[in-house]
PDB file of C-alpha atoms in Angstrom:
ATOM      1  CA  UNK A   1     -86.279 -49.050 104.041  1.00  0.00           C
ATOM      2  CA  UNK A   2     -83.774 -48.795 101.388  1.00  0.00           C
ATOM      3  CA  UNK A   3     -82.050 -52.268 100.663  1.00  0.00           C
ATOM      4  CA  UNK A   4     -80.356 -54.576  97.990  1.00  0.00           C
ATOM      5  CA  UNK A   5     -81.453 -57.780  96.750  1.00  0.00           C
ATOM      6  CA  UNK A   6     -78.563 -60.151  95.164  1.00  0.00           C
ATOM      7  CA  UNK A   7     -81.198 -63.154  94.259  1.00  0.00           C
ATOM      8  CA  UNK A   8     -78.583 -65.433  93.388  1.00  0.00           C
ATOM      9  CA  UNK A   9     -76.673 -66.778  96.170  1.00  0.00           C
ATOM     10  CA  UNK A  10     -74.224 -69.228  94.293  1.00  0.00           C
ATOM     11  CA  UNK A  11     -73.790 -69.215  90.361  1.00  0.00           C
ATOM     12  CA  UNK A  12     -71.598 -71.875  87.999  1.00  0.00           C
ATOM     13  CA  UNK A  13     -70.469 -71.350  84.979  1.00  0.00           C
ATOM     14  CA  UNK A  14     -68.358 -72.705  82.455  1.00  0.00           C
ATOM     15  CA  UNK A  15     -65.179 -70.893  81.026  1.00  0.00           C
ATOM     16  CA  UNK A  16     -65.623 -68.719  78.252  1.00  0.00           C
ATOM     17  CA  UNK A  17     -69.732 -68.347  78.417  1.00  0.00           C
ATOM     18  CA  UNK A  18     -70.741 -65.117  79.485  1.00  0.00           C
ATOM     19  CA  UNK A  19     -72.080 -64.185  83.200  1.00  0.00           C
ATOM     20  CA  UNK A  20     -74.447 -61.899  84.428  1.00  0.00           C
ATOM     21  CA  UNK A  21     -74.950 -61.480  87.799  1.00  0.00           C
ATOM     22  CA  UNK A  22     -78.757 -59.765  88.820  1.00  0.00           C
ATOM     23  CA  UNK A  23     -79.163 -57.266  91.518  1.00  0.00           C
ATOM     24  CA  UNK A  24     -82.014 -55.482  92.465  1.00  0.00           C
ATOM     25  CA  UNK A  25     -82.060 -52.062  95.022  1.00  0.00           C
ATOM     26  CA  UNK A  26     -84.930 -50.562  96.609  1.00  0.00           C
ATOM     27  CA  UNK A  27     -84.389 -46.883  97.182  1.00  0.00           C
ATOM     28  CA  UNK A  28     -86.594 -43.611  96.163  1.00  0.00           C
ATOM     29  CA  UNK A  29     -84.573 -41.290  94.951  1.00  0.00           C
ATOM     30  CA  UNK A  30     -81.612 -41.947  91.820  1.00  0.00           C
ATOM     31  CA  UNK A  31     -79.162 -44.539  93.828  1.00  0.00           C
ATOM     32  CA  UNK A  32     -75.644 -44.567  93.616  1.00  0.00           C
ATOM     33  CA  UNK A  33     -74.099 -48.444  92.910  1.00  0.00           C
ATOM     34  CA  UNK A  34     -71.234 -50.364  93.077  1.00  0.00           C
ATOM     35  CA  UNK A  35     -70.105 -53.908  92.630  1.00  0.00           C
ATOM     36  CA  UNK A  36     -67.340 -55.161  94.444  1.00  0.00           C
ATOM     37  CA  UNK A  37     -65.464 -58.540  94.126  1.00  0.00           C
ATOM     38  CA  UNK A  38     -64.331 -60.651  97.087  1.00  0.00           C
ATOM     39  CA  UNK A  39     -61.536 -63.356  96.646  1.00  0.00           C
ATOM     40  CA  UNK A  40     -61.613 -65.980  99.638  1.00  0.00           C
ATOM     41  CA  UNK A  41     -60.302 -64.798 103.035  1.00  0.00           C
ATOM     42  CA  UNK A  42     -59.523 -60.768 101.042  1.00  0.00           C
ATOM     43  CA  UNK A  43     -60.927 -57.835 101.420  1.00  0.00           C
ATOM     44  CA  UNK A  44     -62.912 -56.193  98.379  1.00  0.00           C
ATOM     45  CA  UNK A  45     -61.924 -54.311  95.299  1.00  0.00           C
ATOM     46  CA  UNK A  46     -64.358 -52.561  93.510  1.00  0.00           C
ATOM     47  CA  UNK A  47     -65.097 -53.224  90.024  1.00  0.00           C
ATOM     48  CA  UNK A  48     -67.332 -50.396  89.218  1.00  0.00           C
ATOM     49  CA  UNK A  49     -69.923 -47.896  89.779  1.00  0.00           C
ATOM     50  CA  UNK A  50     -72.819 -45.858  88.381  1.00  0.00           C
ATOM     51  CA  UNK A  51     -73.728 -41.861  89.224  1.00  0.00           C
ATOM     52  CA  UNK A  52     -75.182 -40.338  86.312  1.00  0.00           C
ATOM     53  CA  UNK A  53     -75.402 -40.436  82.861  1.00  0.00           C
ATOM     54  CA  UNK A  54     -75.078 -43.666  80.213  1.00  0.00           C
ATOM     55  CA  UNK A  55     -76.708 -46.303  81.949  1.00  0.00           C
ATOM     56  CA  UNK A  56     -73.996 -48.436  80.801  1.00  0.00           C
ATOM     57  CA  UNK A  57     -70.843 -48.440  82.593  1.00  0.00           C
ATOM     58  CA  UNK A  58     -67.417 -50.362  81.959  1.00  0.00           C
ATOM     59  CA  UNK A  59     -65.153 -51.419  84.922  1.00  0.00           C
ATOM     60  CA  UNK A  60     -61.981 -53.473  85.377  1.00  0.00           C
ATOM     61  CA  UNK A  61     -61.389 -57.272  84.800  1.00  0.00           C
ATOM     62  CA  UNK A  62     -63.677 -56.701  81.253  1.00  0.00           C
ATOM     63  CA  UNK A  63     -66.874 -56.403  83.638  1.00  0.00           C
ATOM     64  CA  UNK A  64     -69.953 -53.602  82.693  1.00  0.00           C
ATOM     65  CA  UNK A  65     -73.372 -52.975  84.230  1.00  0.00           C
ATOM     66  CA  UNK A  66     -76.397 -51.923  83.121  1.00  0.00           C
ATOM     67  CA  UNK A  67     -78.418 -49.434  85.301  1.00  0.00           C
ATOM     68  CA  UNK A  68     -82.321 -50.034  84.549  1.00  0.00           C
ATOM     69  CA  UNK A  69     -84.029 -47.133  86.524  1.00  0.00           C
ATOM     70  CA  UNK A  70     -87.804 -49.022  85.636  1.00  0.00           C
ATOM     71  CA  UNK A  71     -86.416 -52.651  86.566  1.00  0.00           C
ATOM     72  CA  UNK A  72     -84.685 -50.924  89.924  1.00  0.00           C
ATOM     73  CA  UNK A  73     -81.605 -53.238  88.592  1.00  0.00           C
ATOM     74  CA  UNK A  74     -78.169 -52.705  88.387  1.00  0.00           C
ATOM     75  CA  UNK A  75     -76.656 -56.182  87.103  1.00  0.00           C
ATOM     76  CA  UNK A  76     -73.513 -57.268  86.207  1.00  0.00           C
ATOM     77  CA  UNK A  77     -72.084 -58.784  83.099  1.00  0.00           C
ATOM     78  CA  UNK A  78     -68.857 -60.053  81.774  1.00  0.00           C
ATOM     79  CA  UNK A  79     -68.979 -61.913  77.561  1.00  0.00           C
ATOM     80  CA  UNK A  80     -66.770 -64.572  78.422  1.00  0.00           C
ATOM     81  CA  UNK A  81     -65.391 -65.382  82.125  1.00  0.00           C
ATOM     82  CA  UNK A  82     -61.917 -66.184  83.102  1.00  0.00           C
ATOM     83  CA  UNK A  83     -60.977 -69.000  86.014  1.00  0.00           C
ATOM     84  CA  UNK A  84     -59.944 -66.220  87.560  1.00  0.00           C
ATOM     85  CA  UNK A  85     -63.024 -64.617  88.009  1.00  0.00           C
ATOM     86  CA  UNK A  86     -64.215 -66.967  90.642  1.00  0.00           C
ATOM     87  CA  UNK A  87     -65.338 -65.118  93.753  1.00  0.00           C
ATOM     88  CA  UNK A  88     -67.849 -63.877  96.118  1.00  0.00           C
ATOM     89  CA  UNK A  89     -69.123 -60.554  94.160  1.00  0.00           C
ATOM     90  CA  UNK A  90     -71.246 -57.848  96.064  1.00  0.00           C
ATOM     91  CA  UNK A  91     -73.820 -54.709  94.864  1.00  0.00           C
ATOM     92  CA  UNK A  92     -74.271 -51.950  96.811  1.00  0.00           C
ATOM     93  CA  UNK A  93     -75.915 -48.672  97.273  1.00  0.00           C
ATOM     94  CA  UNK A  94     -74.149 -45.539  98.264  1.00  0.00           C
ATOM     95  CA  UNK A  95     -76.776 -43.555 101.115  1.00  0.00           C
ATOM     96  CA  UNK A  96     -76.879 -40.033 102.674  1.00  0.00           C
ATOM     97  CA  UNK A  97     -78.388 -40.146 105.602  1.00  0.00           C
ATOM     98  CA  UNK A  98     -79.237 -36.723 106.786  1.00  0.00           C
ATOM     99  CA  UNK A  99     -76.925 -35.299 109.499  1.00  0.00           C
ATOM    100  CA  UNK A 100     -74.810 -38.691 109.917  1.00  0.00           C
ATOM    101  CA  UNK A 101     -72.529 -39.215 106.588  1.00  0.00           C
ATOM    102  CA  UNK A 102     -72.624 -41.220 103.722  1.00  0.00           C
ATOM    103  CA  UNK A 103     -72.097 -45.282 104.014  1.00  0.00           C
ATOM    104  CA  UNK A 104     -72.632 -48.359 101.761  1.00  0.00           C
ATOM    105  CA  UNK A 105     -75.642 -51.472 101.819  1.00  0.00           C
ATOM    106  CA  UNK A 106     -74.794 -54.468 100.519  1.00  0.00           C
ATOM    107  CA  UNK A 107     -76.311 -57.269  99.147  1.00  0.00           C
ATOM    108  CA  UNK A 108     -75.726 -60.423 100.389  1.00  0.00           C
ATOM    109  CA  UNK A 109     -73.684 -61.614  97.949  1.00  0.00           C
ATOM    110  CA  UNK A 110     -73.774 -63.570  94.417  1.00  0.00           C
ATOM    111  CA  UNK A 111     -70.631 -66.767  94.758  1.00  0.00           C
ATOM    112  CA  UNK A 112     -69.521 -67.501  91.231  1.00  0.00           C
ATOM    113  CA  UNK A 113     -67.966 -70.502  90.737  1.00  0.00           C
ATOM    114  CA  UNK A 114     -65.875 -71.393  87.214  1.00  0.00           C
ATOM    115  CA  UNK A 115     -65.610 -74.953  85.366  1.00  0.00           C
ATOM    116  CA  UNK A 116     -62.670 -75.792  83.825  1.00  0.00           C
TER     117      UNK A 116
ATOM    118  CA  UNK B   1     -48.084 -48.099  99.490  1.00  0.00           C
ATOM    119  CA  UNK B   2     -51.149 -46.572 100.488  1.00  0.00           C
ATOM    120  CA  UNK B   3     -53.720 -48.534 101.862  1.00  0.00           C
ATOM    121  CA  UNK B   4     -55.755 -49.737 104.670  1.00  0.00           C
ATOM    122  CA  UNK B   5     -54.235 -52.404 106.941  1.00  0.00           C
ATOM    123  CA  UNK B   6     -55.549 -54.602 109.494  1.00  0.00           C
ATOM    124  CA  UNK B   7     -54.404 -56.541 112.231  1.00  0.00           C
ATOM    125  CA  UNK B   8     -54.328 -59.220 113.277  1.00  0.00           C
ATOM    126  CA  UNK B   9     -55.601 -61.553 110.319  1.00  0.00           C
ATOM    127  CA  UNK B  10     -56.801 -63.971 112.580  1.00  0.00           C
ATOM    128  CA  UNK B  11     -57.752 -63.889 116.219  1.00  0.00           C
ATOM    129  CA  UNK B  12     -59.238 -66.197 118.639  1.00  0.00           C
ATOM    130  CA  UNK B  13     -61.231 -64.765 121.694  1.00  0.00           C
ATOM    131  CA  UNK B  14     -62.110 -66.826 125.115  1.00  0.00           C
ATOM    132  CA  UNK B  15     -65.879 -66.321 125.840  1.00  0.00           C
ATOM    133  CA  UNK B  16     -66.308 -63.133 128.201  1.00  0.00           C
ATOM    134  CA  UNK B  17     -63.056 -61.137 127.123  1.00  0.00           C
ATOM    135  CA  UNK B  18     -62.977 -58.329 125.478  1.00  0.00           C
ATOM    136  CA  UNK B  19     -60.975 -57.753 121.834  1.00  0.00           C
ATOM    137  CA  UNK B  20     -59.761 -54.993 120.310  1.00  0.00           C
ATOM    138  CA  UNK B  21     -59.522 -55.338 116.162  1.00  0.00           C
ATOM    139  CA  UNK B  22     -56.710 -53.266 114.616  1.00  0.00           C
ATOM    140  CA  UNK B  23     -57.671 -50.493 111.600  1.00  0.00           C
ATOM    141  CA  UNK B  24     -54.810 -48.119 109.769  1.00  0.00           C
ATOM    142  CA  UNK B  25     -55.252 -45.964 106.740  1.00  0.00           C
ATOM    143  CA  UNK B  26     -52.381 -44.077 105.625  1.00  0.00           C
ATOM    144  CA  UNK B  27     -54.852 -42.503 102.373  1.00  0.00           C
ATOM    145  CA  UNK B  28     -55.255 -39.622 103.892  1.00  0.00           C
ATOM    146  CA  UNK B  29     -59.315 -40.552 103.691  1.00  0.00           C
ATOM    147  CA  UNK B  30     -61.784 -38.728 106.460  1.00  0.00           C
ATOM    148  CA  UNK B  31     -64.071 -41.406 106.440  1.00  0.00           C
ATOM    149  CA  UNK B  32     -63.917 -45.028 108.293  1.00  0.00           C
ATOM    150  CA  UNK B  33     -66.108 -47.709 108.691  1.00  0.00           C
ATOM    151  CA  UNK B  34     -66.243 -51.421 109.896  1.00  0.00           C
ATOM    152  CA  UNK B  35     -68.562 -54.344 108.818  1.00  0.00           C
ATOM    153  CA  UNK B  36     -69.154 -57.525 109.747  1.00  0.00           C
ATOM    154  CA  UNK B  37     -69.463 -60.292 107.482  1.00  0.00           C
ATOM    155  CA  UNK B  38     -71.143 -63.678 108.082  1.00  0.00           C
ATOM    156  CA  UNK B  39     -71.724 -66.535 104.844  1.00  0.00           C
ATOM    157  CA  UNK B  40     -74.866 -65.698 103.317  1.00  0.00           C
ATOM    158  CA  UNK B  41     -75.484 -62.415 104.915  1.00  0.00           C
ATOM    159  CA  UNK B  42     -73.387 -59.980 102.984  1.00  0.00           C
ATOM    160  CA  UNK B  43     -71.403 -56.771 104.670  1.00  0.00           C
ATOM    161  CA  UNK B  44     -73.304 -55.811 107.857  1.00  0.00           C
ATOM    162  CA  UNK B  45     -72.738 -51.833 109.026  1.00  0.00           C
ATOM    163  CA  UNK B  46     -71.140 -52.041 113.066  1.00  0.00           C
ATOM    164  CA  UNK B  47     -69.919 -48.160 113.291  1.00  0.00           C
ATOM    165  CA  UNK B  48     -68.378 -45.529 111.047  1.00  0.00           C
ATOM    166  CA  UNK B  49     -66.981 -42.196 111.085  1.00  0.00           C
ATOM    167  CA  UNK B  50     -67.242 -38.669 108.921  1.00  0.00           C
ATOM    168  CA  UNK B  51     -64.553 -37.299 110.881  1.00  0.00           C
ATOM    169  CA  UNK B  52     -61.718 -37.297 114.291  1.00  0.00           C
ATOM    170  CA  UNK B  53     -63.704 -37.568 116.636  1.00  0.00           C
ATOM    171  CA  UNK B  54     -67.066 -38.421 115.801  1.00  0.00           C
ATOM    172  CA  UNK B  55     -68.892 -41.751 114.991  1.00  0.00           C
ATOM    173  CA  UNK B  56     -72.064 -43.209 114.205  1.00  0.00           C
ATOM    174  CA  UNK B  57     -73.641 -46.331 114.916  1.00  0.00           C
ATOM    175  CA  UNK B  58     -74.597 -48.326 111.749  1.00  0.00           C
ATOM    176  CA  UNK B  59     -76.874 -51.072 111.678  1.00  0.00           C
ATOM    177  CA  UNK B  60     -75.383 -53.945 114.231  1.00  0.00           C
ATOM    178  CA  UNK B  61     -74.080 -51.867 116.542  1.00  0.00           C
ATOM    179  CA  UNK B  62     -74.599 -54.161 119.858  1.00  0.00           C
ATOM    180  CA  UNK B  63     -71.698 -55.036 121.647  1.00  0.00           C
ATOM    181  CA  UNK B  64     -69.353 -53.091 120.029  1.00  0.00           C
ATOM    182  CA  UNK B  65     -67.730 -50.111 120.585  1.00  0.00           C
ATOM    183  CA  UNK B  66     -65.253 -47.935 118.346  1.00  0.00           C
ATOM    184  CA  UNK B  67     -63.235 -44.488 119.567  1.00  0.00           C
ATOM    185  CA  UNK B  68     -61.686 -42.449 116.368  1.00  0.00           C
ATOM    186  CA  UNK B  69     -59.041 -40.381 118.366  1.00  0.00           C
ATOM    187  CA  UNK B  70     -56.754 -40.042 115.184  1.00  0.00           C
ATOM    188  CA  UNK B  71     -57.350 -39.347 111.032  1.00  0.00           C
ATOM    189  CA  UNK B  72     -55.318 -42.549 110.768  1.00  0.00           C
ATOM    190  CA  UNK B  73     -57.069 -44.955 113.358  1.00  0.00           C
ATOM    191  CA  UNK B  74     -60.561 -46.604 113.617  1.00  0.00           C
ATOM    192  CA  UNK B  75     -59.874 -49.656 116.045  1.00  0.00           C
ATOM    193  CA  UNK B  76     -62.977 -51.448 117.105  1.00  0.00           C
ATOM    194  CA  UNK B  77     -63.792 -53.163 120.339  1.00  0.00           C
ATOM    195  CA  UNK B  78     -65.657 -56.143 120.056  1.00  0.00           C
ATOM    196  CA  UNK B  79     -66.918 -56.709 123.991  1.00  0.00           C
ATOM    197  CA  UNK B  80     -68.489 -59.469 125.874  1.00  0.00           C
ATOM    198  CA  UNK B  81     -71.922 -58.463 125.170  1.00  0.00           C
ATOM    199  CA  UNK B  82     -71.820 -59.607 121.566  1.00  0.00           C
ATOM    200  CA  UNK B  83     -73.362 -62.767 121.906  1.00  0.00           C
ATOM    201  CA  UNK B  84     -72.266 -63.753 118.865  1.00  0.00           C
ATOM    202  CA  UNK B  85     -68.693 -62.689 117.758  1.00  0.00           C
ATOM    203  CA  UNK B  86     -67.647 -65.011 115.857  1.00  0.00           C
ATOM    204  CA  UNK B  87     -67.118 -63.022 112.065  1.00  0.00           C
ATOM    205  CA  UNK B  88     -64.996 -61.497 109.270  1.00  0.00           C
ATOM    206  CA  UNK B  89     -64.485 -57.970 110.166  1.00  0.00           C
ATOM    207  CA  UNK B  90     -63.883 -55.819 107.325  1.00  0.00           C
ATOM    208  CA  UNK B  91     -63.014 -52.226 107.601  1.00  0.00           C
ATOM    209  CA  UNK B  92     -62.737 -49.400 105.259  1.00  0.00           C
ATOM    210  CA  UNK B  93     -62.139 -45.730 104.523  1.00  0.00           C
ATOM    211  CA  UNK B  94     -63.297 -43.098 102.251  1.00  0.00           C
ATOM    212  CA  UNK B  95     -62.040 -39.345 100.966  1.00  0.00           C
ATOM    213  CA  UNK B  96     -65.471 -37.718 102.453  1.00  0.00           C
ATOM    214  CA  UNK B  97     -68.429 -39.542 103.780  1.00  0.00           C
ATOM    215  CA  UNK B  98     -71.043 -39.411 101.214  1.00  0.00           C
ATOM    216  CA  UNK B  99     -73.169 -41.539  99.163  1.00  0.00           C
ATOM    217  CA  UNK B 100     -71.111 -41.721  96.092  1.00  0.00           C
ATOM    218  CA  UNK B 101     -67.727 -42.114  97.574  1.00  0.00           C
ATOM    219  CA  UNK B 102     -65.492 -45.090  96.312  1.00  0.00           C
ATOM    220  CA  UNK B 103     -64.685 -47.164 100.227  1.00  0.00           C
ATOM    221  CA  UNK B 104     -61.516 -49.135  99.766  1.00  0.00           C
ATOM    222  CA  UNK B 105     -61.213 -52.221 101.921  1.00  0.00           C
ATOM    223  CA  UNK B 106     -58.604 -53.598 104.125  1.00  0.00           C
ATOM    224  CA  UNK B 107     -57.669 -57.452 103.976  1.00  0.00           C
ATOM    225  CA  UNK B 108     -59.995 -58.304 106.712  1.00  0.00           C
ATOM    226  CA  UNK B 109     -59.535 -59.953 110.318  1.00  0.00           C
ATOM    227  CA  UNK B 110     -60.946 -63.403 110.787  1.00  0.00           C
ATOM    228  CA  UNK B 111     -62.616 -63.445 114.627  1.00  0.00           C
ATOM    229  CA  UNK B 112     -63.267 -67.123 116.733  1.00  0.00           C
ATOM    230  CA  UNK B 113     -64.702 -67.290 119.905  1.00  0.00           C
ATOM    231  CA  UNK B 114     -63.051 -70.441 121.458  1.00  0.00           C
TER     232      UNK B 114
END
């Protein structure tokens, strides 16, 4: 069965050192993946996503991700984070299932916390 | 401003009633869905929709129940056969269904049992 893996369930770093943020997917064919970012008590906002192509992909806030197809990874990374990057932050994978739509699988979610 | 609102933000439910969660999208998107999030469990799939009309049941479906009568409208019934309601709903829309469609979230509604 397809599913994501998020092995980090709470992170803390200091300001200003970098972040990365580990997901793993288990899916056959080429997934589609997203990361989204959850502030307390919001809904989420996504931060970005991979298709096709460079394996590298930029999103907003400064964030990137590197799809490894060997690894089945998709993490997250960020060179230097912000106090206002703490939040709950979720990977998914986009599915088709035949004859009933599209729809997302999370992971359970990676909670990054921020010293001053 | 397009967007996806819910309502209320918070509600409280007595044991054995039924509660219906509010879902608007004024994006013009074909696609709908609702999760169900818990600490430590991620987003949870209850029910979405490709289209007016039609619906699926995603991976929780148990005790709840959804109608999608309008583009606009996905409201979701939580009934008294979820044993255990008590949860951040989240729901969302999309242009198409499909696997590589961006969803965009509402602000959530926070359910307690009481």
């Amino acid at each position: 069965a397809q599913s994501v893996t998020q092995p980090d369930i709470h992170i803390t770093v200091s300001e200003g050192a970098s972040l990365e943020l580990r997901c793993n997917y288990s899916y056959g064919a080429t997934p589609y993946l997203f990361w989204y970012v959850q502030s307390p008590g919001q809904g989420l906002q996504l931060l970005l996503k991979y298709f096709s192509g460079d394996t590298l992909v930029q999103g907003i806030k400064g964030f990137e991700a590197e799809f490894k197809r060997s690894q089945s990874s998709f993490n997250l990374r960020k060179p230097s984070v912000h106090w206002s990057d703490a939040a709950e932050y979720f990977c998914a994978v986009g599915l088709m299932i035949y004859n009933q739509g599209g729809k997302l699988i999370f992971g359970q979610g990676t909670e990054l916390s921020v010293k001053p | 401003d397009g967007g996806i609102t819910q309502s209320p933000k918070y509600l409280f439910r007595k044991e054995g009633q039924n509660v219906t969660l509010s879902c608007e999208q004024n994006l013009n998107h074909d696609a709908m869905y609702w999760y169900r999030q818990d600490p430590g469990q991620g987003l949870r799939l209850i029910y979405y929709s490709q289209i007016v009309n039609d619906f699926q049941k995603g991976d929780i479906a148990e005790g709840y129940s959804v109608s999608r009568e309008k583009k606009e409208s996905f409201p979701l019934t939580v009934t008294s056969a979820q044993k255990n309601p008590t949860a951040f709903y989240l729901c969302a829309s999309s242009i198409v269904s499909g696997a590589s469609t961006e969803a965009f979230f509402g602000q959530g509604t926070r359910l307690t049992v009481v």
